[in-house]
Amino acid sequence: MAIWIEEDAKVLVQGITGRQGSFHAERMVEYGTNVVGGCTPGKGGQHVELGGHSLPIWDGMREAVAATDADATVIYVPPPFAGEAIMEAADAFDAIKGEGVIVCITEGIPTLDMVRAVAYVEARPGVRLIGPNCPGIITPGANGGAKLGIMPGQIHAKGRIGIVSKSGTLTYEAVAQTMSIGEGQSTCVGIGGDPVNGTGFIECLAAFQSDPQTEAIVMIGEIGGNAEEEAAAWAAKHVTKPIVGFVAGSTAPPGKRMGHAGAIISGGKGTAEEKFAAFRAAGIACAADPSEIGQVLLKALTSAGLRA
Amino acid sequence: MNIHEYQGKALFARYGVPVLEGVHCTTVEEALSAYDALSSPVVAVKSQIHAGGRGKGTLVHPQTRDVVMEGGVKIAKSREDVEAYASSILGNVLVTKQTGAEGKVVSNLYIESGCAIAHEYYLALLVDREEKSVLIMASTEGGMDIEEVAESTPELLHKVHVDPSTGLLGFQSRDLAAALGLSGVAAKGFRTTLSSLYTCFIENDCAMVEINPLVRTEDDSILALDAKVTFDENASFRHPSWEAVRDLSEEEEVEIRAKATGLSYVKLDGNIGCLVNGAGLAMATMDVIKLYGGEPANFLDVGGGANEEQVKTAFSIILEDPNVKGILVNIFGGIMRCDIIARGVIGATQSLGLEVPLVVRLAGTNVEEGKAILAASNLNIHPADSLAEGAERIVALIGGGES
């Protein structure tokens, strides 16, 4: 087991013929992801050669899902078209399978496009959106696994730690930290750094809590909004597995956007200090420094009796 | 991206959101002709800067920092008043609680007709991250600091979320008007105003529109007396007209330059420059520097696919800050390969003649190759294996936490 994406999940790539899309689709194939084809309007019927595989391309997502029975799609479509790509995928999964996972990597989608897209996805209960502006989701397998996104596959290994994060490279840091204490990952989810996104911390925590493969969770937040506070309060009531937390942005000045569109302290709200405090109040073991995540996690696993 | 009040009001007017007649001026002479043209016995002389709290701000001389005048928004009752206020405002620095101590030079003025105010309200539209929809907030407590209202009398702050699939519905406007105690002509005026404002918000990809105060006049008209408009930068590709209303003097020049080369840079007050890939890791790097007793000089995210040239630009931007006494490079190679970063670092160090200590921490894709390239370079580059080690190292190299 893992969460949402199994090792052998059938995956489509939207924007597979673009520069970003073809580059990352190839990395996904190399990692062992079961990429079953792609979607680029106007290029239906063609094939694209990636990592030694010849992958079919469809014009539309309904056709693509119907032909491949795909479980998930990864979107590498440029910002002006990404909101609609999400809705097209949601429509296709809902109409054809009643379920599906949409992973949107694209950074820079207009916020109001995301407001519309998220509402559209939420009206289709079997469909899950991860992102946008995120590294994606990866379920490492015994041999390769399912990599739906831009993360470096080779730093991961199959294991028992679930990771959820708003950030990209900071997630890789967390992955490396689990590896430093000899732990692999069940699934790693990047939920993205935009103000309006799909899947949030709480849904990830709930999924990790019910996933038998996951023994402990690493949760990485950053300044802005109050998703971390809400997740901490929820975890205190519903999560029995050990959680290790870190929040980036303790030194960020108020009112300044720190790279991510959502990473901003506004009106004195959304500070790292408040988020760390909420984590501690919920019994989450906090790392003051990402280089400590491994040791804090080991301690949490040990005191929970999960490791000797 | 923020725009000035006078630009916001011009936008409002295009959508039928009622505003008073006003004229944008950049000189005292223009202010006087504006007064003559407006034929209103009383006018408001308003400083135009991208920061709130203008009315309660202080104007100071740009060099001597002597106080020139209290208040950046003045009510003028004569031509002489307009001349006096405009002269005290233009070219001087307005310090408000939102500008920070350095304040902002005022180069733009707005001269606006007067009106007879019966009551001041608050009205704002913004994107609510938690509810993932547009939120309308309104209050009878206009003209006040709205965060204070939310804190002390939350029952006076009325909220309505708009379902993106339906847009603003009639009953939502009616309910809000009623909650504000409006009736008759005023209620009707409010509903029309709100509906126009919502259309304006959506069509212009606004991130926030705030009117404080929105007023009811003695003859029950509704008027937007202020206009604070923020656009969502992500949508700039479909709004070419934004370039014309962008006031570059309100933005940090170096941040604009960084952005043009695909870098995300924010200047801070410390002395340790940072060059990192990824926003979250860049923030974490700053935090860890602080944890080890140092102070970060900047936030800098080189992005996911930076090339040698971008790394060089990043270095030169960091080094423009005279406070920088040392640099920490922290790269977790994913898409970006460590060997490319290592070459970029060497190229930049050589061509820029780097004199401050440099600590480089590499991890991820091609890390061994990257480290080998740095080691073979014979340059004064200090390697580190972890973020903590890197931070500790750079803090020690610049002589501890003191700046």
XYZ file of C-alpha atoms in Angstrom:
711
model
C 0.000 0.000 0.000
C 0.865 3.648 -0.342
C -1.413 6.655 -0.615
C -3.378 7.539 -3.771
C -0.743 6.360 -6.225
C 0.291 2.717 -6.282
C 3.696 1.683 -7.618
C 2.192 0.431 -10.871
C -0.346 3.235 -11.396
C -1.179 3.988 -15.047
C -0.218 7.579 -15.721
C -0.981 10.079 -18.490
C 1.024 13.245 -19.135
C -0.778 16.418 -20.241
C 1.533 18.649 -22.225
C 3.762 15.666 -23.081
C 5.046 17.274 -26.305
C 6.153 20.510 -24.597
C 9.732 21.140 -23.496
C 9.010 20.625 -19.783
C 6.517 17.842 -20.396
C 8.728 15.715 -22.620
C 11.798 16.206 -20.413
C 10.010 15.162 -17.242
C 7.918 12.437 -18.862
C 11.203 10.831 -19.909
C 12.547 11.025 -16.331
C 9.288 9.461 -15.128
C 9.638 6.582 -17.581
C 13.298 6.089 -16.611
C 12.276 5.829 -12.965
C 9.897 3.038 -13.860
C 6.617 4.936 -13.864
C 3.929 3.245 -15.919
C 3.370 6.146 -18.338
C 0.629 5.024 -20.717
C 0.467 8.042 -22.996
C -0.058 11.740 -23.222
C -2.457 14.444 -24.200
C -1.734 17.490 -26.365
C -4.628 19.103 -28.227
C -3.945 19.008 -31.989
C -1.399 16.208 -31.781
C -3.762 13.282 -31.348
C -2.770 10.130 -33.202
C 0.938 10.880 -33.036
C 3.439 9.031 -30.881
C 6.298 10.309 -28.771
C 9.463 8.288 -28.114
C 10.487 8.487 -24.479
C 13.021 6.358 -22.641
C 12.778 3.600 -25.233
C 8.973 3.544 -25.220
C 6.649 4.716 -27.946
C 3.798 6.527 -26.206
C 0.493 7.397 -27.884
C -0.854 10.949 -27.814
C -4.525 11.935 -27.686
C -6.200 15.247 -28.459
C -8.442 15.162 -25.437
C -8.464 13.653 -21.953
C -11.768 11.790 -22.358
C -10.272 9.829 -25.261
C -7.006 9.299 -23.398
C -8.637 8.014 -20.214
C -11.071 5.812 -22.161
C -8.255 4.265 -24.203
C -5.770 3.692 -21.368
C -7.910 3.337 -18.230
C -5.363 5.701 -16.630
C -5.380 6.159 -12.849
C -3.694 9.536 -12.840
C -2.427 12.401 -14.965
C 0.474 14.820 -14.566
C 0.079 18.332 -15.963
C 3.072 20.205 -17.420
C 0.926 22.681 -19.330
C 1.975 26.395 -19.322
C 0.142 28.694 -16.854
C -2.387 30.244 -19.273
C -3.828 26.815 -20.104
C -3.190 24.854 -16.898
C -6.457 25.733 -15.130
C -8.441 24.372 -18.035
C -6.183 21.307 -18.308
C -7.072 20.492 -14.689
C -10.779 20.794 -15.434
C -10.492 18.707 -18.592
C -8.769 15.943 -16.618
C -11.371 16.152 -13.841
C -14.165 15.895 -16.391
C -12.579 12.869 -18.062
C -11.842 10.925 -14.871
C -15.291 11.701 -13.496
C -17.160 10.788 -16.663
C -15.226 7.652 -17.539
C -13.982 6.121 -14.283
C -15.615 8.108 -11.506
C -12.167 8.579 -10.010
C -8.628 9.714 -10.773
C -5.679 11.689 -9.482
C -4.585 14.932 -11.154
C -1.096 16.203 -10.374
C -0.436 19.758 -11.569
C 3.223 20.796 -11.590
C 2.755 24.159 -13.347
C 3.902 27.241 -11.447
C 2.342 30.659 -12.044
C -1.325 29.830 -12.683
C -3.584 32.872 -12.069
C -5.258 32.514 -8.666
C -8.778 33.040 -10.015
C -8.176 30.236 -12.550
C -7.357 27.999 -9.589
C -10.462 29.150 -7.696
C -12.543 27.961 -10.665
C -10.538 24.770 -11.224
C -10.609 23.715 -7.564
C -14.383 24.264 -7.388
C -14.765 22.181 -10.544
C -12.679 19.351 -9.103
C -14.446 19.482 -5.743
C -17.782 19.044 -7.519
C -16.452 15.669 -8.736
C -15.877 13.736 -5.496
C -13.878 10.835 -6.926
C -11.289 13.154 -8.411
C -8.287 14.381 -6.455
C -6.087 17.348 -7.375
C -2.514 17.634 -6.098
C -0.786 20.990 -6.608
C -0.363 23.204 -8.535
C 3.124 24.690 -8.177
C 4.431 21.502 -6.593
C 7.039 18.788 -7.215
C 4.288 16.144 -7.521
C 3.775 12.807 -5.783
C 6.037 9.777 -5.688
C 5.501 6.244 -4.433
C 8.877 4.516 -4.484
C 8.682 0.829 -5.328
C 10.924 -2.162 -4.860
C 12.109 -1.617 -8.428
C 11.597 1.965 -9.495
C 8.065 3.000 -8.647
C 5.569 5.683 -9.586
C 7.040 9.161 -9.972
C 4.427 11.719 -10.939
C 6.382 14.943 -11.009
C 9.762 16.602 -11.167
C 11.483 15.214 -8.067
C 14.814 13.389 -8.494
C 13.720 9.749 -8.349
C 17.065 8.288 -7.308
C 17.111 9.924 -3.846
C 14.054 7.891 -2.785
C 13.609 4.321 -1.576
C 10.546 2.315 -0.664
C 9.856 2.457 3.041
C 7.558 3.427 5.862
C 7.704 7.223 6.180
C 5.031 9.409 4.601
C 6.125 12.921 3.635
C 3.899 15.902 2.913
C 5.237 19.345 2.076
C 4.419 22.697 0.481
C 7.918 22.956 -0.943
C 9.957 21.194 -3.620
C 13.632 21.065 -2.765
C 12.841 21.170 0.945
C 10.910 17.931 0.419
C 14.017 16.405 -1.175
C 15.916 17.530 1.919
C 13.346 15.709 4.087
C 13.658 12.598 1.907
C 17.450 12.677 2.298
C 16.968 13.039 6.044
C 14.841 9.889 6.237
C 17.487 8.070 4.169
C 20.208 9.280 6.567
C 18.634 7.171 9.329
C 18.022 4.219 7.020
C 14.333 4.885 6.408
C 12.542 4.871 3.070
C 9.252 6.489 2.097
C 5.739 5.152 1.548
C 4.590 8.150 -0.501
C 5.861 11.745 -0.718
C 3.336 14.422 -1.609
C 4.150 18.011 -2.554
C 0.939 19.956 -2.076
C 2.419 23.139 -3.558
C 3.088 26.703 -2.521
C 0.190 28.525 -4.186
C -2.511 30.304 -2.175
C -5.282 28.208 -3.748
C -4.532 24.541 -4.324
C -6.106 21.090 -4.340
C -5.252 18.471 -1.731
C -4.200 19.945 1.610
C -2.242 18.788 4.631
C -5.248 17.317 6.417
C -6.218 14.989 3.560
C -2.606 13.788 3.386
C -2.456 13.193 7.137
C -5.745 11.259 7.021
C -4.487 9.105 4.155
C -1.152 8.398 5.855
C -2.972 7.576 9.099
C -5.030 4.878 7.363
C -2.202 3.578 5.169
C -0.777 0.395 6.737
C 2.618 0.894 5.045
C 3.144 4.312 6.657
C 4.518 4.246 10.203
C 5.382 7.907 10.703
C 4.824 11.211 8.924
C 7.055 14.168 8.109
C 5.088 17.383 7.540
C 6.823 20.454 6.101
C 5.048 23.774 6.013
C 5.966 27.346 5.276
C 4.763 30.835 6.127
C 1.433 32.128 4.822
C -2.185 31.107 5.386
C -3.188 28.854 8.258
C -3.187 25.382 6.695
C -0.436 24.230 9.088
C -2.381 25.369 12.154
C -5.556 23.610 10.980
C -3.617 20.448 10.128
C -1.964 20.425 13.547
C -5.297 20.778 15.341
C -6.757 17.989 13.205
C -3.745 15.745 13.778
C -4.012 16.152 17.533
C -7.441 14.524 17.370
C -7.085 12.026 14.554
C -3.481 10.958 13.970
C -1.927 8.342 16.210
C 1.253 7.860 14.154
C 4.299 9.956 15.070
C 4.596 13.243 13.140
C 7.757 15.278 12.659
C 7.280 18.885 11.593
C 9.246 21.778 10.177
C 8.114 25.218 9.006
C 10.226 27.337 6.662
C 10.300 31.109 6.921
C 11.099 32.025 10.560
C 13.324 34.822 9.248
C 10.984 36.024 6.477
C 9.955 39.684 6.774
C 6.217 40.467 6.897
C 4.450 41.585 3.727
C 7.056 40.127 1.346
C 6.319 37.202 -0.932
C 9.090 34.624 -0.478
C 9.259 32.976 -3.883
C 6.037 30.992 -3.605
C 2.893 32.972 -4.369
C 1.370 31.839 -1.087
C 4.417 32.370 1.121
C 3.628 35.750 2.612
C 2.962 36.976 6.128
C 0.020 39.345 5.810
C -1.562 41.381 8.581
C 0.797 39.699 11.052
C -0.778 36.296 10.272
C 0.826 33.168 8.894
C 4.173 33.412 10.703
C 6.471 30.431 11.223
C 6.395 31.084 14.959
C 2.598 30.567 15.106
C 2.849 27.433 12.990
C 5.635 25.892 15.084
C 3.606 26.702 18.214
C 0.550 24.964 16.726
C 2.706 21.940 15.842
C 4.085 21.716 19.371
C 0.642 22.134 20.915
C -0.524 19.174 18.819
C 2.324 16.978 20.023
C 4.204 17.121 16.718
C 7.964 16.651 17.163
C 9.542 19.760 15.646
C 12.913 20.065 13.936
C 14.374 23.551 14.344
C 16.593 22.902 11.355
C 15.853 20.630 8.373
C 19.223 18.905 8.950
C 17.739 17.577 12.204
C 14.657 15.958 10.687
C 16.358 12.550 10.534
C 17.365 12.514 14.188
C 14.024 13.912 15.405
C 12.248 11.269 13.334
C 14.435 8.476 14.692
C 13.686 9.620 18.222
C 9.956 9.775 17.490
C 9.996 6.284 15.957
C 11.961 4.924 18.908
C 9.783 6.466 21.579
C 6.686 5.161 19.784
C 8.236 1.704 20.070
C 8.473 1.361 16.279
C 12.260 1.079 16.282
C 14.584 -0.401 18.867
C 1.249 44.138 -8.047
C -0.187 47.291 -6.463
C -1.502 50.371 -8.204
C -2.141 53.880 -6.920
C -5.461 55.105 -5.592
C -5.992 57.385 -8.600
C -5.422 54.446 -10.955
C -7.730 52.245 -8.903
C -10.447 54.881 -9.079
C -10.084 55.198 -12.840
C -10.564 51.421 -12.999
C -13.608 51.642 -10.697
C -15.137 54.366 -12.858
C -14.861 52.144 -15.931
C -16.954 49.501 -14.146
C -19.524 51.937 -12.813
C -18.288 51.882 -9.221
C -19.134 55.442 -8.122
C -16.171 57.679 -7.332
C -15.785 61.434 -6.937
C -14.290 63.540 -9.659
C -10.531 63.856 -9.280
C -7.327 64.765 -11.085
C -3.914 63.115 -10.936
C -1.076 65.659 -10.621
C 2.686 65.576 -10.353
C 3.404 69.296 -9.797
C 2.019 72.099 -7.629
C 0.920 73.956 -10.791
C -1.073 70.937 -11.928
C -2.624 70.720 -8.485
C -3.759 74.327 -8.723
C -5.277 73.897 -12.182
C -6.953 70.723 -10.914
C -8.506 72.757 -8.102
C -9.718 75.358 -10.597
C -11.131 72.684 -12.885
C -12.945 70.707 -10.184
C -15.063 73.681 -9.072
C -15.539 72.121 -5.661
C -15.042 74.530 -2.762
C -13.499 71.790 -0.665
C -11.070 69.247 -2.129
C -8.943 66.429 -0.752
C -5.201 66.619 -1.481
C -4.020 63.024 -1.331
C -0.467 61.640 -1.425
C -0.211 58.682 -3.794
C 2.054 55.911 -2.542
C 1.625 52.137 -2.413
C 1.074 51.945 1.330
C -1.797 52.408 3.711
C -2.042 54.761 6.675
C -1.400 57.824 4.492
C -3.795 60.092 6.413
C -2.044 59.434 9.711
C 1.446 59.479 8.182
C 4.154 62.138 8.495
C 5.888 63.967 5.657
C 9.594 64.486 6.177
C 12.321 66.163 4.127
C 14.194 63.565 2.029
C 17.657 64.691 3.195
C 17.315 66.385 6.572
C 14.408 64.117 7.655
C 12.863 67.204 9.321
C 9.094 66.984 9.690
C 7.411 68.991 6.931
C 3.776 68.202 7.670
C 1.642 65.791 9.671
C -0.792 63.797 7.536
C -0.418 62.727 3.900
C -4.082 63.372 3.057
C -5.371 66.921 3.590
C -8.687 68.702 3.191
C -8.128 72.008 1.370
C -10.720 74.755 1.642
C -9.039 77.255 -0.664
C -6.611 77.610 -3.551
C -3.953 78.700 -1.030
C -4.528 75.521 1.003
C -4.044 73.410 -2.133
C -0.795 75.199 -2.916
C 0.499 74.824 0.630
C -0.423 71.152 0.937
C 0.785 70.164 -2.537
C 4.145 71.896 -1.913
C 4.516 70.110 1.419
C 3.716 66.731 -0.087
C 5.423 66.527 -3.487
C 9.070 65.538 -3.370
C 8.976 64.824 0.342
C 8.986 61.456 2.052
C 5.801 60.065 3.555
C 6.312 57.767 6.521
C 3.317 55.662 7.522
C 3.000 52.600 9.711
C 3.068 50.500 6.536
C 6.105 52.074 4.832
C 8.628 51.396 7.550
C 10.852 54.115 8.979
C 12.467 54.982 5.641
C 9.105 55.990 4.123
C 8.398 56.642 0.455
C 9.021 59.687 -1.726
C 5.712 61.128 -2.953
C 5.806 61.949 -6.672
C 2.079 61.693 -7.370
C -0.880 63.607 -5.989
C -4.597 63.150 -6.378
C -6.860 66.168 -6.052
C -10.412 65.065 -5.461
C -13.743 66.874 -5.049
C -15.322 66.939 -1.626
C -18.608 65.423 -0.496
C -20.889 65.527 2.541
C -20.357 62.247 4.388
C -23.185 60.733 6.422
C -21.448 57.460 7.295
C -18.201 55.604 6.537
C -18.200 51.870 5.754
C -15.551 49.301 4.917
C -15.729 47.060 1.852
C -13.149 44.597 0.552
C -12.922 41.709 -1.899
C -10.087 39.213 -1.734
C -9.263 35.577 -2.423
C -9.776 33.484 0.712
C -7.097 30.773 0.684
C -8.886 28.552 3.158
C -12.302 28.625 1.462
C -10.683 28.754 -1.995
C -13.111 31.396 -3.178
C -13.629 35.155 -3.394
C -14.508 36.639 -0.016
C -16.436 39.887 0.407
C -15.984 41.666 3.722
C -18.060 44.656 4.768
C -18.414 46.626 7.949
C -20.171 49.671 9.346
C -16.875 50.590 10.981
C -15.315 52.340 7.986
C -12.267 54.545 8.212
C -10.850 52.362 10.974
C -8.057 49.847 10.965
C -10.013 46.775 9.831
C -7.668 44.322 11.563
C -8.597 46.054 14.796
C -12.314 45.720 14.001
C -11.832 42.009 13.231
C -10.020 41.588 16.533
C -12.202 43.590 18.926
C -15.673 43.542 17.335
C -15.765 40.602 14.898
C -19.581 40.728 14.858
C -19.323 44.039 12.971
C -17.347 42.468 10.121
C -19.742 40.745 7.714
C -18.427 38.074 5.363
C -19.817 36.490 2.216
C -18.090 33.849 0.079
C -18.855 33.779 -3.627
C -19.330 30.415 -5.320
C -17.144 30.617 -8.455
C -19.668 28.596 -10.446
C -22.519 31.077 -9.848
C -20.783 34.370 -9.217
C -22.175 36.932 -6.787
C -25.870 36.287 -6.191
C -28.575 38.903 -5.624
C -29.506 37.705 -2.163
C -25.876 37.911 -1.042
C -25.755 41.624 -1.942
C -29.148 42.217 -0.308
C -28.079 40.450 2.879
C -24.861 42.459 3.068
C -26.709 45.751 2.506
C -29.120 44.815 5.286
C -26.258 43.820 7.592
C -24.795 47.289 7.080
C -28.162 48.788 8.034
C -28.726 50.254 4.581
C -32.182 50.744 3.157
C -33.938 52.419 0.263
C -31.796 54.315 -2.231
C -28.609 53.673 -0.267
C -29.194 49.891 -0.207
C -29.828 49.914 -3.933
C -26.683 51.981 -4.506
C -24.658 49.562 -2.400
C -25.915 46.507 -4.297
C -25.102 48.050 -7.662
C -21.680 49.131 -6.409
C -20.895 45.676 -5.058
C -22.001 43.956 -8.234
C -19.840 46.283 -10.374
C -16.927 45.817 -8.032
C -17.192 42.027 -8.201
C -17.145 42.149 -12.008
C -14.153 44.474 -11.856
C -12.376 42.100 -9.452
C -12.888 39.036 -11.651
C -12.234 40.656 -15.035
C -9.027 42.280 -13.825
C -7.605 39.283 -11.947
C -7.444 41.212 -8.707
C -5.897 39.675 -5.625
C -7.510 42.298 -3.423
C -9.727 45.360 -3.681
C -10.187 47.362 -0.509
C -12.316 50.490 -0.087
C -11.842 52.137 3.266
C -13.941 54.152 3.516
C -16.866 53.485 1.279
C -19.248 56.289 2.183
C -22.933 57.077 2.221
C -23.386 60.787 1.530
C -26.042 62.967 3.073
C -28.178 62.458 -0.021
C -27.838 58.653 0.320
C -25.408 58.094 -2.550
C -22.738 55.405 -2.143
C -19.181 56.456 -3.076
C -15.764 54.807 -3.023
C -13.616 57.373 -1.238
C -10.536 55.181 -1.342
C -9.274 52.459 -3.691
C -6.609 49.964 -2.823
C -6.222 47.537 -5.719
C -3.770 44.644 -5.961
C -3.479 42.549 -9.122
C -2.473 38.879 -9.199
C 0.947 38.924 -10.897
C 0.411 35.403 -12.219
C -2.272 36.793 -14.521
C -0.095 39.510 -16.048
C 0.122 37.552 -19.319
C -3.508 38.391 -20.079
C -3.362 42.017 -18.919
C -0.825 43.867 -21.065
C -2.373 47.143 -19.837
C -0.849 46.582 -16.402
C 2.536 47.714 -17.673
C 1.146 51.243 -18.107
C -0.081 51.480 -14.494
C 2.962 49.840 -12.942
C 4.971 52.334 -10.859
C 8.486 50.907 -10.874
C 9.660 53.528 -8.380
C 7.465 51.745 -5.825
C 9.321 48.458 -6.305
C 12.826 47.407 -5.387
C 14.900 47.899 -8.548
C 17.127 44.910 -7.806
C 14.094 42.668 -7.207
C 12.710 43.646 -10.617
C 16.067 42.898 -12.251
C 16.304 39.528 -10.513
C 12.810 38.634 -11.670
C 13.637 39.513 -15.269
C 16.346 36.824 -15.241
C 14.089 34.223 -13.632
C 15.408 34.654 -10.096
C 13.345 35.405 -7.038
C 15.206 37.819 -4.750
C 14.204 39.690 -1.611
C 16.720 41.916 0.154
C 17.027 41.592 3.917
C 19.111 43.373 6.549
C 21.765 40.782 7.435
C 25.277 40.121 6.115
C 25.237 36.529 4.847
C 24.147 36.246 1.240
C 22.294 33.063 0.247
C 21.898 31.386 -3.108
C 19.470 28.471 -3.011
C 17.289 26.450 -5.383
C 13.637 26.316 -4.366
C 11.619 28.785 -2.318
C 11.055 26.541 0.695
C 14.708 25.534 0.920
C 15.740 29.182 0.450
C 13.608 30.191 3.436
C 14.912 27.254 5.467
C 18.489 28.274 4.623
C 17.869 31.773 5.979
C 16.300 30.282 9.107
C 19.259 27.983 9.743
C 21.764 30.836 9.276
C 19.890 32.698 11.998
C 19.793 29.571 14.158
C 23.608 29.491 14.061
C 23.867 33.125 15.087
C 24.118 34.792 11.669
C 21.775 37.120 9.809
C 20.697 36.419 6.215
C 21.253 39.280 3.758
C 18.669 38.043 1.299
C 16.214 35.463 0.060
C 17.284 34.149 -3.338
C 15.697 31.271 -5.221
C 17.465 30.429 -8.484
C 14.581 28.169 -9.482
C 14.475 24.616 -10.672
C 16.435 24.798 -13.910
C 19.012 27.531 -13.442
C 21.958 27.672 -15.835
C 25.510 28.943 -15.412
C 24.521 32.449 -16.500
C 21.725 32.687 -13.932
C 24.041 31.526 -11.170
C 26.431 34.297 -12.181
C 23.655 36.908 -12.187
C 22.562 35.643 -8.782
C 26.078 36.135 -7.408
C 26.359 39.635 -8.823
C 22.996 40.627 -7.339
C 24.014 39.279 -3.919
C 27.331 41.136 -4.109
C 25.676 44.475 -4.930
C 24.607 44.575 -1.294
C 27.528 46.217 0.537
C 26.511 44.504 3.791
C 27.329 41.048 2.439
C 30.355 39.610 4.280
C 29.994 36.015 3.170
C 27.887 33.780 0.921
C 26.240 30.421 1.493
C 25.235 28.437 -1.577
C 22.783 25.654 -0.807
C 21.708 23.467 -3.697
C 19.675 20.288 -3.571
C 20.059 19.042 -7.103
C 16.922 17.601 -8.601
C 16.338 18.757 -12.124
C 19.358 20.936 -11.532
C 22.584 18.979 -11.564
C 25.243 19.727 -8.968
C 28.067 19.655 -11.546
C 26.387 22.472 -13.462
C 25.993 24.488 -10.294
C 29.643 23.843 -9.387
C 30.775 25.152 -12.779
C 28.475 28.156 -12.410
C 29.874 28.923 -8.981
C 33.455 28.723 -10.248
C 32.675 30.864 -13.279
C 30.969 33.493 -11.160
C 33.700 33.547 -8.505
C 36.375 34.045 -11.123
C 34.641 36.627 -13.271
C 33.345 38.644 -10.325
C 36.612 38.397 -8.363
C 34.819 37.199 -5.262
C 36.532 38.427 -2.112
C 34.158 37.322 0.648
C 34.174 33.783 2.080
C 32.035 31.301 0.182
C 30.550 28.100 1.568
C 28.966 25.685 -0.882
C 26.698 22.868 0.138
C 25.685 20.496 -2.627
C 23.337 17.505 -2.416
C 21.334 15.386 -4.826
C 21.881 14.747 -8.535
C 25.573 14.441 -9.525
C 26.749 15.593 -6.115
C 30.080 13.754 -6.208
C 30.971 15.234 -9.584
C 29.998 18.703 -8.340
C 32.123 18.382 -5.220
C 35.085 17.127 -7.244
C 34.845 20.114 -9.600
C 34.841 22.536 -6.662
C 37.749 20.752 -4.954
C 39.841 20.785 -8.138
C 39.284 24.493 -8.679
C 41.841 25.641 -6.082
C 39.541 28.536 -5.302
C 38.789 29.581 -1.773
C 35.516 27.654 -1.588
C 34.549 25.922 1.627
C 32.531 22.750 1.088
C 29.793 21.581 3.462
C 27.817 18.346 3.548
C 24.681 19.498 5.278
C 22.726 22.715 5.568
C 23.544 22.965 9.266
C 27.252 22.486 8.606
C 27.144 25.079 5.845
C 25.414 27.639 8.034
C 27.752 27.029 10.957
C 30.731 27.351 8.657
C 29.759 30.634 7.018
C 28.836 32.201 10.360
C 32.253 31.202 11.743
C 34.051 32.465 8.630
C 32.636 35.964 8.882
C 33.538 36.119 12.538
C 30.440 35.039 14.395
C 27.049 36.648 14.578
C 28.203 40.269 14.847
C 27.779 42.390 11.776
